[in-house]
Short mmCIF file of N, CA, C and O in Angstrom, two decimals:
data_model
loop_
_atom_site.label_atom_id
_atom_site.label_comp_id
_atom_site.label_asym_id
_atom_site.label_seq_id
_atom_site.Cartn_x
_atom_site.Cartn_y
_atom_site.Cartn_z
N ILE A 16 121.60 108.80 89.49
CA ILE A 16 121.10 109.01 90.71
C ILE A 16 122.08 108.63 91.82
O ILE A 16 122.54 107.53 91.90
N PRO A 17 122.46 109.58 92.65
CA PRO A 17 123.36 109.26 93.77
C PRO A 17 122.80 108.14 94.66
O PRO A 17 121.57 108.15 94.93
N LEU A 18 123.65 107.27 95.07
CA LEU A 18 123.21 106.08 95.88
C LEU A 18 122.60 106.50 97.15
O LEU A 18 121.61 106.02 97.63
N PHE A 19 123.32 107.41 97.86
CA PHE A 19 122.87 107.86 99.22
C PHE A 19 121.88 109.08 99.03
O PHE A 19 122.19 110.01 98.45
N ALA A 20 120.91 109.01 99.87
CA ALA A 20 119.89 110.13 99.92
C ALA A 20 120.56 111.48 100.29
O ALA A 20 120.27 112.50 99.73
N LYS A 21 121.53 111.39 101.19
CA LYS A 21 122.27 112.70 101.60
C LYS A 21 122.93 113.35 100.48
O LYS A 21 123.25 114.50 100.49
N ASP A 22 123.31 112.61 99.43
CA ASP A 22 124.07 113.11 98.28
C ASP A 22 123.16 113.61 97.10
O ASP A 22 123.63 114.20 96.19
N ARG A 23 121.85 113.51 97.32
CA ARG A 23 120.93 113.94 96.25
C ARG A 23 120.53 115.41 96.48
O ARG A 23 120.43 115.88 97.58
N GLY A 24 120.36 116.08 95.29
CA GLY A 24 119.97 117.51 95.33
C GLY A 24 118.63 117.74 94.54
O GLY A 24 118.03 116.80 94.07
N ASP A 25 118.39 119.04 94.34
CA ASP A 25 117.07 119.36 93.73
C ASP A 25 116.86 118.82 92.36
O ASP A 25 115.73 118.43 92.04
N PRO A 26 117.80 118.51 91.48
CA PRO A 26 117.57 118.13 90.06
C PRO A 26 117.33 116.55 90.12
O PRO A 26 116.82 115.96 89.23
N ASP A 27 117.68 115.78 91.34
CA ASP A 27 117.60 114.37 91.35
C ASP A 27 116.13 114.00 91.74
O ASP A 27 115.44 114.69 92.43
N PRO A 28 115.80 112.80 91.20
CA PRO A 28 114.42 112.32 91.54
C PRO A 28 114.36 111.83 93.04
O PRO A 28 115.36 111.60 93.70
N LEU A 29 113.10 111.88 93.55
CA LEU A 29 112.89 111.32 94.85
C LEU A 29 112.90 109.88 94.81
O LEU A 29 112.15 109.34 93.99
N VAL A 30 113.52 109.21 95.75
CA VAL A 30 113.53 107.76 95.83
C VAL A 30 112.55 107.46 97.00
O VAL A 30 112.75 107.77 98.18
N VAL A 31 111.40 106.72 96.64
CA VAL A 31 110.32 106.42 97.50
C VAL A 31 110.21 104.91 97.57
O VAL A 31 110.32 104.24 96.62
N MET A 32 110.08 104.39 98.85
CA MET A 32 109.88 103.04 99.08
C MET A 32 108.65 102.78 99.96
O MET A 32 108.33 103.54 100.85
N GLY A 33 107.93 101.71 99.64
CA GLY A 33 106.81 101.25 100.48
C GLY A 33 106.81 99.77 100.50
O GLY A 33 107.78 99.12 100.06
N GLY A 34 105.80 99.15 100.99
CA GLY A 34 105.62 97.65 101.04
C GLY A 34 106.06 97.17 102.34
O GLY A 34 106.33 97.84 103.27
N ILE A 35 105.94 95.80 102.50
CA ILE A 35 106.08 95.14 103.69
C ILE A 35 107.53 95.25 104.23
O ILE A 35 107.77 95.37 105.43
N ALA A 36 108.52 95.21 103.39
CA ALA A 36 109.93 95.35 103.81
C ALA A 36 110.16 96.70 104.49
O ALA A 36 110.80 96.88 105.50
N ALA A 37 109.57 97.77 103.80
CA ALA A 37 109.73 99.11 104.43
C ALA A 37 109.01 99.26 105.75
O ALA A 37 109.52 99.87 106.66
N ALA A 38 107.77 98.63 105.81
CA ALA A 38 106.98 98.68 107.05
C ALA A 38 107.74 97.94 108.17
O ALA A 38 107.61 98.37 109.37
N ALA A 39 108.33 96.78 107.85
CA ALA A 39 108.94 95.94 108.88
C ALA A 39 110.18 96.58 109.49
O ALA A 39 110.33 96.53 110.72
N ASN A 40 111.03 97.23 108.71
CA ASN A 40 112.21 97.91 109.27
C ASN A 40 112.79 98.88 108.34
O ASN A 40 113.77 98.60 107.60
N PRO A 41 112.25 100.12 108.23
CA PRO A 41 112.71 101.09 107.24
C PRO A 41 114.14 101.64 107.59
O PRO A 41 114.78 102.14 106.68
N ALA A 42 114.59 101.44 108.85
CA ALA A 42 115.87 101.99 109.23
C ALA A 42 117.00 101.31 108.36
O ALA A 42 118.00 101.95 108.06
N VAL A 43 116.80 100.08 107.99
CA VAL A 43 117.82 99.44 107.19
C VAL A 43 118.07 100.09 105.81
O VAL A 43 119.23 100.20 105.35
N MET A 44 117.05 100.64 105.24
CA MET A 44 117.12 101.27 103.91
C MET A 44 117.22 102.78 104.00
O MET A 44 117.33 103.44 103.05
N SER A 45 117.07 103.37 105.22
CA SER A 45 117.01 104.75 105.41
C SER A 45 118.25 105.58 104.75
O SER A 45 117.97 106.74 104.33
N PRO A 46 119.49 105.01 104.65
CA PRO A 46 120.47 105.86 104.06
C PRO A 46 120.28 105.99 102.53
O PRO A 46 120.81 106.93 101.93
N PHE A 47 119.41 105.23 101.90
CA PHE A 47 119.29 105.23 100.43
C PHE A 47 117.96 105.81 100.01
O PHE A 47 117.81 106.09 98.82
N VAL A 48 116.99 105.90 100.86
CA VAL A 48 115.60 106.27 100.51
C VAL A 48 115.25 107.67 101.00
O VAL A 48 115.60 108.00 102.14
N ASP A 49 114.68 108.47 100.18
CA ASP A 49 114.26 109.82 100.54
C ASP A 49 112.95 109.80 101.35
O ASP A 49 112.88 110.61 102.39
N LEU A 50 112.09 109.00 100.93
CA LEU A 50 110.79 109.03 101.61
C LEU A 50 110.19 107.57 101.64
O LEU A 50 110.14 106.93 100.62
N PHE A 51 109.76 107.22 102.78
CA PHE A 51 109.07 105.89 102.94
C PHE A 51 107.45 106.17 103.06
O PHE A 51 107.08 107.17 103.74
N LEU A 52 106.73 105.33 102.40
CA LEU A 52 105.29 105.34 102.63
C LEU A 52 104.92 104.05 103.40
O LEU A 52 105.07 102.94 102.86
N LEU A 53 104.54 104.20 104.61
CA LEU A 53 104.22 103.07 105.48
C LEU A 53 102.75 102.87 105.64
O LEU A 53 102.04 103.92 105.89
N GLY A 54 102.21 101.71 105.44
CA GLY A 54 100.77 101.44 105.41
C GLY A 54 100.24 101.15 104.09
O GLY A 54 101.02 100.61 103.16
N GLU A 55 99.04 101.41 103.90
CA GLU A 55 98.44 101.00 102.56
C GLU A 55 98.68 102.07 101.48
O GLU A 55 98.37 103.25 101.59
N GLY A 56 99.29 101.62 100.38
CA GLY A 56 99.65 102.49 99.28
C GLY A 56 98.47 103.22 98.66
O GLY A 56 98.54 104.31 98.15
N GLU A 57 97.35 102.51 98.66
CA GLU A 57 96.09 103.15 98.15
C GLU A 57 95.71 104.45 98.83
O GLU A 57 95.17 105.33 98.26
N ALA A 58 96.12 104.51 100.07
CA ALA A 58 95.72 105.67 100.91
C ALA A 58 96.78 106.73 100.92
O ALA A 58 96.51 107.84 100.94
N SER A 59 98.04 106.33 100.71
CA SER A 59 99.18 107.29 100.77
C SER A 59 99.79 107.70 99.49
O SER A 59 100.21 108.83 99.33
N LEU A 60 99.79 106.88 98.44
CA LEU A 60 100.44 107.21 97.15
C LEU A 60 99.73 108.32 96.39
O LEU A 60 100.46 109.27 95.91
N PRO A 61 98.45 108.28 96.10
CA PRO A 61 97.89 109.36 95.44
C PRO A 61 98.08 110.76 95.98
O PRO A 61 98.46 111.70 95.23
N PRO A 62 97.93 111.05 97.34
CA PRO A 62 98.22 112.31 97.82
C PRO A 62 99.68 112.79 97.65
O PRO A 62 99.98 113.88 97.41
N LEU A 63 100.55 111.75 97.83
CA LEU A 63 101.99 112.08 97.63
C LEU A 63 102.28 112.49 96.22
O LEU A 63 102.97 113.54 95.95
N LEU A 64 101.81 111.79 95.27
CA LEU A 64 102.05 112.07 93.84
C LEU A 64 101.43 113.41 93.43
O LEU A 64 102.10 114.17 92.77
N ASP A 65 100.22 113.78 93.91
CA ASP A 65 99.60 115.03 93.66
C ASP A 65 100.52 116.14 94.25
O ASP A 65 100.71 117.19 93.59
N LEU A 66 100.96 115.98 95.49
CA LEU A 66 101.84 116.93 96.17
C LEU A 66 103.08 117.17 95.44
O LEU A 66 103.45 118.36 95.12
N VAL A 67 103.75 116.11 95.09
CA VAL A 67 105.11 116.30 94.42
C VAL A 67 104.96 116.91 93.01
O VAL A 67 105.77 117.79 92.70
N ALA A 68 103.97 116.46 92.26
CA ALA A 68 103.78 116.99 90.91
C ALA A 68 103.52 118.43 91.05
O ALA A 68 104.11 119.28 90.22
N LEU A 69 102.59 118.87 91.97
CA LEU A 69 102.26 120.31 92.05
C LEU A 69 103.43 121.17 92.51
O LEU A 69 103.80 122.29 91.94
N ARG A 70 104.15 120.64 93.51
CA ARG A 70 105.24 121.49 94.05
C ARG A 70 106.44 121.47 93.13
O ARG A 70 107.17 122.58 93.04
N ILE A 71 106.77 120.53 92.37
CA ILE A 71 107.77 120.58 91.38
C ILE A 71 107.46 121.60 90.29
O ILE A 71 108.23 122.41 89.93
N LYS A 72 106.14 121.54 89.86
CA LYS A 72 105.70 122.49 88.88
C LYS A 72 105.84 123.86 89.36
O LYS A 72 106.13 124.85 88.63
N GLU A 73 105.63 124.14 90.68
CA GLU A 73 105.67 125.49 91.24
C GLU A 73 107.14 125.85 91.60
O GLU A 73 107.33 126.96 92.14
N GLY A 74 108.10 125.01 91.43
CA GLY A 74 109.51 125.32 91.68
C GLY A 74 109.99 125.16 93.08
O GLY A 74 111.09 125.71 93.44
N TYR A 75 109.23 124.36 93.93
CA TYR A 75 109.64 124.13 95.30
C TYR A 75 111.00 123.40 95.30
O TYR A 75 111.29 122.63 94.43
N THR A 76 111.73 123.56 96.32
CA THR A 76 113.00 122.85 96.54
C THR A 76 112.66 121.39 96.96
O THR A 76 111.54 121.13 97.56
N ARG A 77 113.57 120.50 96.88
CA ARG A 77 113.51 119.14 97.26
C ARG A 77 113.18 119.10 98.76
O ARG A 77 112.27 118.34 99.20
N LEU A 78 113.89 119.85 99.63
CA LEU A 78 113.69 119.83 101.02
C LEU A 78 112.37 120.35 101.36
O LEU A 78 111.74 119.72 102.24
N SER A 79 111.90 121.42 100.74
CA SER A 79 110.40 121.85 101.07
C SER A 79 109.39 120.85 100.72
O SER A 79 108.42 120.78 101.38
N ILE A 80 109.65 120.18 99.58
CA ILE A 80 108.63 119.09 99.19
C ILE A 80 108.68 118.00 100.29
O ILE A 80 107.64 117.49 100.66
N LEU A 81 109.87 117.60 100.70
CA LEU A 81 109.93 116.54 101.75
C LEU A 81 109.29 116.98 103.06
O LEU A 81 108.57 116.25 103.76
N GLU A 82 109.53 118.23 103.44
CA GLU A 82 108.91 118.73 104.68
C GLU A 82 107.43 118.77 104.60
O GLU A 82 106.80 118.34 105.61
N GLU A 83 106.86 119.08 103.44
CA GLU A 83 105.48 119.07 103.33
C GLU A 83 104.92 117.63 103.29
O GLU A 83 103.84 117.29 103.88
N ALA A 84 105.59 116.77 102.60
CA ALA A 84 105.21 115.37 102.44
C ALA A 84 105.35 114.65 103.90
O ALA A 84 104.53 113.71 104.14
N ALA A 85 106.16 115.13 104.80
CA ALA A 85 106.23 114.56 106.12
C ALA A 85 104.90 114.61 106.90
O ALA A 85 104.72 113.91 107.81
N GLN A 86 103.96 115.45 106.42
CA GLN A 86 102.63 115.60 107.08
C GLN A 86 101.71 114.59 106.64
O GLN A 86 100.60 114.38 107.26
N LEU A 87 102.01 113.83 105.60
CA LEU A 87 101.01 112.86 105.03
C LEU A 87 101.08 111.63 105.91
O LEU A 87 102.09 111.19 106.47
N PRO A 88 99.87 111.05 106.15
CA PRO A 88 99.88 109.71 106.88
C PRO A 88 100.79 108.67 106.30
O PRO A 88 100.78 108.53 105.04
N GLY A 89 101.58 107.99 107.08
CA GLY A 89 102.45 106.99 106.61
C GLY A 89 103.73 107.43 106.13
O GLY A 89 104.65 106.56 105.82
N ALA A 90 104.04 108.75 106.06
CA ALA A 90 105.21 109.26 105.61
C ALA A 90 106.40 109.16 106.63
O ALA A 90 106.20 109.61 107.71
N TYR A 91 107.44 108.58 106.32
CA TYR A 91 108.69 108.62 107.16
C TYR A 91 109.83 109.12 106.25
O TYR A 91 110.14 108.60 105.20
N ILE A 92 110.37 110.22 106.60
CA ILE A 92 111.50 110.91 105.87
C ILE A 92 112.70 110.95 106.80
O ILE A 92 112.74 111.75 107.73
N PRO A 93 113.72 110.06 106.47
CA PRO A 93 114.86 109.99 107.34
C PRO A 93 115.59 111.32 107.61
O PRO A 93 116.01 111.52 108.75
N ILE A 94 115.67 112.25 106.65
CA ILE A 94 116.46 113.45 106.91
C ILE A 94 115.63 114.38 107.76
O ILE A 94 116.18 115.31 108.35
N ILE A 95 114.38 114.10 107.93
CA ILE A 95 113.49 114.99 108.76
C ILE A 95 113.26 114.26 110.15
O ILE A 95 113.38 114.80 111.18
N HIS A 96 112.86 113.00 110.10
CA HIS A 96 112.48 112.19 111.31
C HIS A 96 113.72 111.53 111.96
O HIS A 96 113.66 111.00 113.13
N GLY A 97 114.85 111.52 111.33
CA GLY A 97 116.04 110.81 111.88
C GLY A 97 116.12 109.37 111.37
O GLY A 97 115.24 108.85 110.66
N PRO A 98 117.23 108.69 111.70
CA PRO A 98 117.48 107.36 111.10
C PRO A 98 116.60 106.19 111.65
O PRO A 98 116.48 105.24 110.95
N GLN A 99 116.04 106.47 112.75
CA GLN A 99 115.03 105.38 113.31
C GLN A 99 113.77 106.19 113.60
O GLN A 99 113.68 107.04 114.36
N PRO A 100 112.72 105.73 112.81
CA PRO A 100 111.42 106.46 112.97
C PRO A 100 110.74 106.22 114.33
O PRO A 100 110.85 105.20 114.97
N ALA A 101 110.24 107.32 114.79
CA ALA A 101 109.38 107.24 116.06
C ALA A 101 108.14 106.61 115.65
O ALA A 101 107.96 106.32 114.39
N PRO A 102 107.14 106.30 116.49
CA PRO A 102 105.93 105.71 115.94
C PRO A 102 105.29 106.58 114.90
O PRO A 102 105.22 107.82 114.97
N ILE A 103 104.98 105.97 113.81
CA ILE A 103 104.37 106.67 112.65
C ILE A 103 102.96 106.24 112.47
O ILE A 103 102.57 105.10 112.62
N ARG A 104 102.18 107.24 112.13
CA ARG A 104 100.74 107.05 111.78
C ARG A 104 100.68 106.37 110.43
O ARG A 104 100.86 107.00 109.37
N TYR A 105 100.50 105.05 110.39
CA TYR A 105 100.32 104.30 109.13
C TYR A 105 99.05 104.75 108.36
O TYR A 105 98.04 105.01 108.94
N ALA A 106 99.26 104.84 107.06
CA ALA A 106 98.13 105.11 106.11
C ALA A 106 97.20 104.05 106.10
O ALA A 106 97.63 102.84 105.88
N ARG A 107 95.90 104.22 106.18
CA ARG A 107 94.90 103.15 106.17
C ARG A 107 93.84 103.56 105.20
O ARG A 107 93.47 104.77 105.07
N VAL A 108 93.21 102.59 104.52
CA VAL A 108 92.01 102.74 103.71
C VAL A 108 90.85 102.28 104.51
O VAL A 108 90.83 101.17 105.06
N GLU A 109 89.90 103.13 104.72
CA GLU A 109 88.69 102.76 105.52
C GLU A 109 87.71 101.86 104.70
O GLU A 109 87.19 100.98 105.27
N ASP A 110 87.60 102.17 103.38
CA ASP A 110 86.64 101.37 102.59
C ASP A 110 87.43 100.70 101.40
O ASP A 110 87.60 101.42 100.45
N MET A 111 87.71 99.43 101.47
CA MET A 111 88.50 98.81 100.44
C MET A 111 87.63 98.67 99.12
O MET A 111 88.16 98.41 98.10
N ASP A 112 86.36 98.93 99.24
CA ASP A 112 85.53 98.85 98.06
C ASP A 112 85.86 99.99 97.07
O ASP A 112 85.51 99.93 95.89
N GLU A 113 86.51 101.05 97.59
CA GLU A 113 87.03 102.10 96.78
C GLU A 113 88.08 101.73 95.85
O GLU A 113 88.44 102.45 94.85
N PHE A 114 88.79 100.61 96.20
CA PHE A 114 89.94 100.12 95.46
C PHE A 114 89.74 98.60 95.08
O PHE A 114 90.35 97.78 95.58
N PRO A 115 88.78 98.39 94.11
CA PRO A 115 88.60 96.94 93.74
C PRO A 115 89.86 96.32 93.15
O PRO A 115 90.56 97.09 92.34
N PRO A 116 90.15 95.10 93.52
CA PRO A 116 91.28 94.40 92.87
C PRO A 116 91.13 94.27 91.35
O PRO A 116 90.01 93.92 90.87
N CYS A 117 92.21 94.49 90.65
CA CYS A 117 92.21 94.33 89.21
C CYS A 117 93.54 94.06 88.69
O CYS A 117 94.51 94.32 89.37
N SER A 118 93.59 93.66 87.42
CA SER A 118 94.94 93.46 86.82
C SER A 118 95.04 94.57 85.80
O SER A 118 94.16 94.83 85.07
N ALA A 119 96.18 95.21 85.80
CA ALA A 119 96.41 96.22 84.71
C ALA A 119 96.63 95.76 83.36
O ALA A 119 96.34 96.41 82.41
N TRP A 120 97.23 94.52 83.26
CA TRP A 120 97.52 93.91 81.95
C TRP A 120 96.89 92.58 81.91
O TRP A 120 97.14 91.71 82.72
N LEU A 121 96.07 92.38 80.88
CA LEU A 121 95.44 91.08 80.56
C LEU A 121 95.90 90.57 79.26
O LEU A 121 95.53 91.11 78.20
N THR A 122 96.82 89.67 79.27
CA THR A 122 97.40 89.03 78.11
C THR A 122 97.39 87.61 78.17
O THR A 122 97.11 86.94 79.20
N GLY A 123 97.57 86.89 77.04
CA GLY A 123 97.64 85.44 77.05
C GLY A 123 98.82 84.83 77.74
O GLY A 123 98.88 83.60 78.02
N GLU A 124 99.86 85.69 78.19
CA GLU A 124 100.91 85.18 78.87
C GLU A 124 100.92 85.28 80.39
O GLU A 124 101.84 85.02 81.12
N THR A 125 99.65 85.72 80.92
CA THR A 125 99.61 85.92 82.32
C THR A 125 98.85 84.75 82.98
O THR A 125 98.13 83.98 82.35
N GLU A 126 99.04 84.61 84.25
CA GLU A 126 98.40 83.61 85.01
C GLU A 126 96.81 83.77 85.01
O GLU A 126 96.10 82.86 85.11
N PHE A 127 96.41 85.05 84.90
CA PHE A 127 94.94 85.33 84.90
C PHE A 127 94.39 85.58 83.55
O PHE A 127 93.62 86.52 83.36
N ASP A 128 94.85 84.87 82.55
CA ASP A 128 94.44 85.06 81.24
C ASP A 128 92.85 84.83 81.14
O ASP A 128 92.41 83.71 81.55
N PRO A 129 92.09 85.85 80.75
CA PRO A 129 90.63 85.76 80.82
C PRO A 129 90.07 84.70 79.87
O PRO A 129 88.98 84.11 80.12
N SER A 130 90.87 84.28 78.85
CA SER A 130 90.29 83.30 77.79
C SER A 130 90.42 81.88 78.45
O SER A 130 89.81 81.00 77.96
N ARG A 131 91.22 81.70 79.48
CA ARG A 131 91.37 80.33 80.08
C ARG A 131 90.50 80.21 81.32
O ARG A 131 90.67 79.28 82.11
N SER A 132 89.59 81.15 81.53
CA SER A 132 88.69 81.07 82.72
C SER A 132 87.88 79.81 82.76
O SER A 132 87.25 79.46 81.72
N PRO A 133 87.76 79.13 83.83
CA PRO A 133 86.89 77.89 83.91
C PRO A 133 85.45 78.32 83.92
O PRO A 133 85.11 79.25 84.47
N GLY A 134 84.76 77.55 83.15
CA GLY A 134 83.25 77.63 83.13
C GLY A 134 82.74 78.77 82.48
O GLY A 134 81.73 79.30 82.38
#
């Protein structure tokens, strides 16, 4: 994978970044990242993954996928929006009950081992 986003083409994967570091200052990583998701990942990641999977299957170009993804809440795409984002509509989840906290892996080696539960 080419290091810089500007050097990537259609056969290369999209490099996506989210989280607190991206939200605090995405400009620092903008030369390396194709698409930032700012805000709550529960709200922005599923629509992005659906969009990318569908458009790749349909043979869309990398740029056309990024242009469409730019319409998603929380999306900041440096090659479209420029190196310093203007105010961006952060993705938000209205009802956190739709995303109950859970652990994907429950093993004896984790901090949350269910067999060591008190009481």
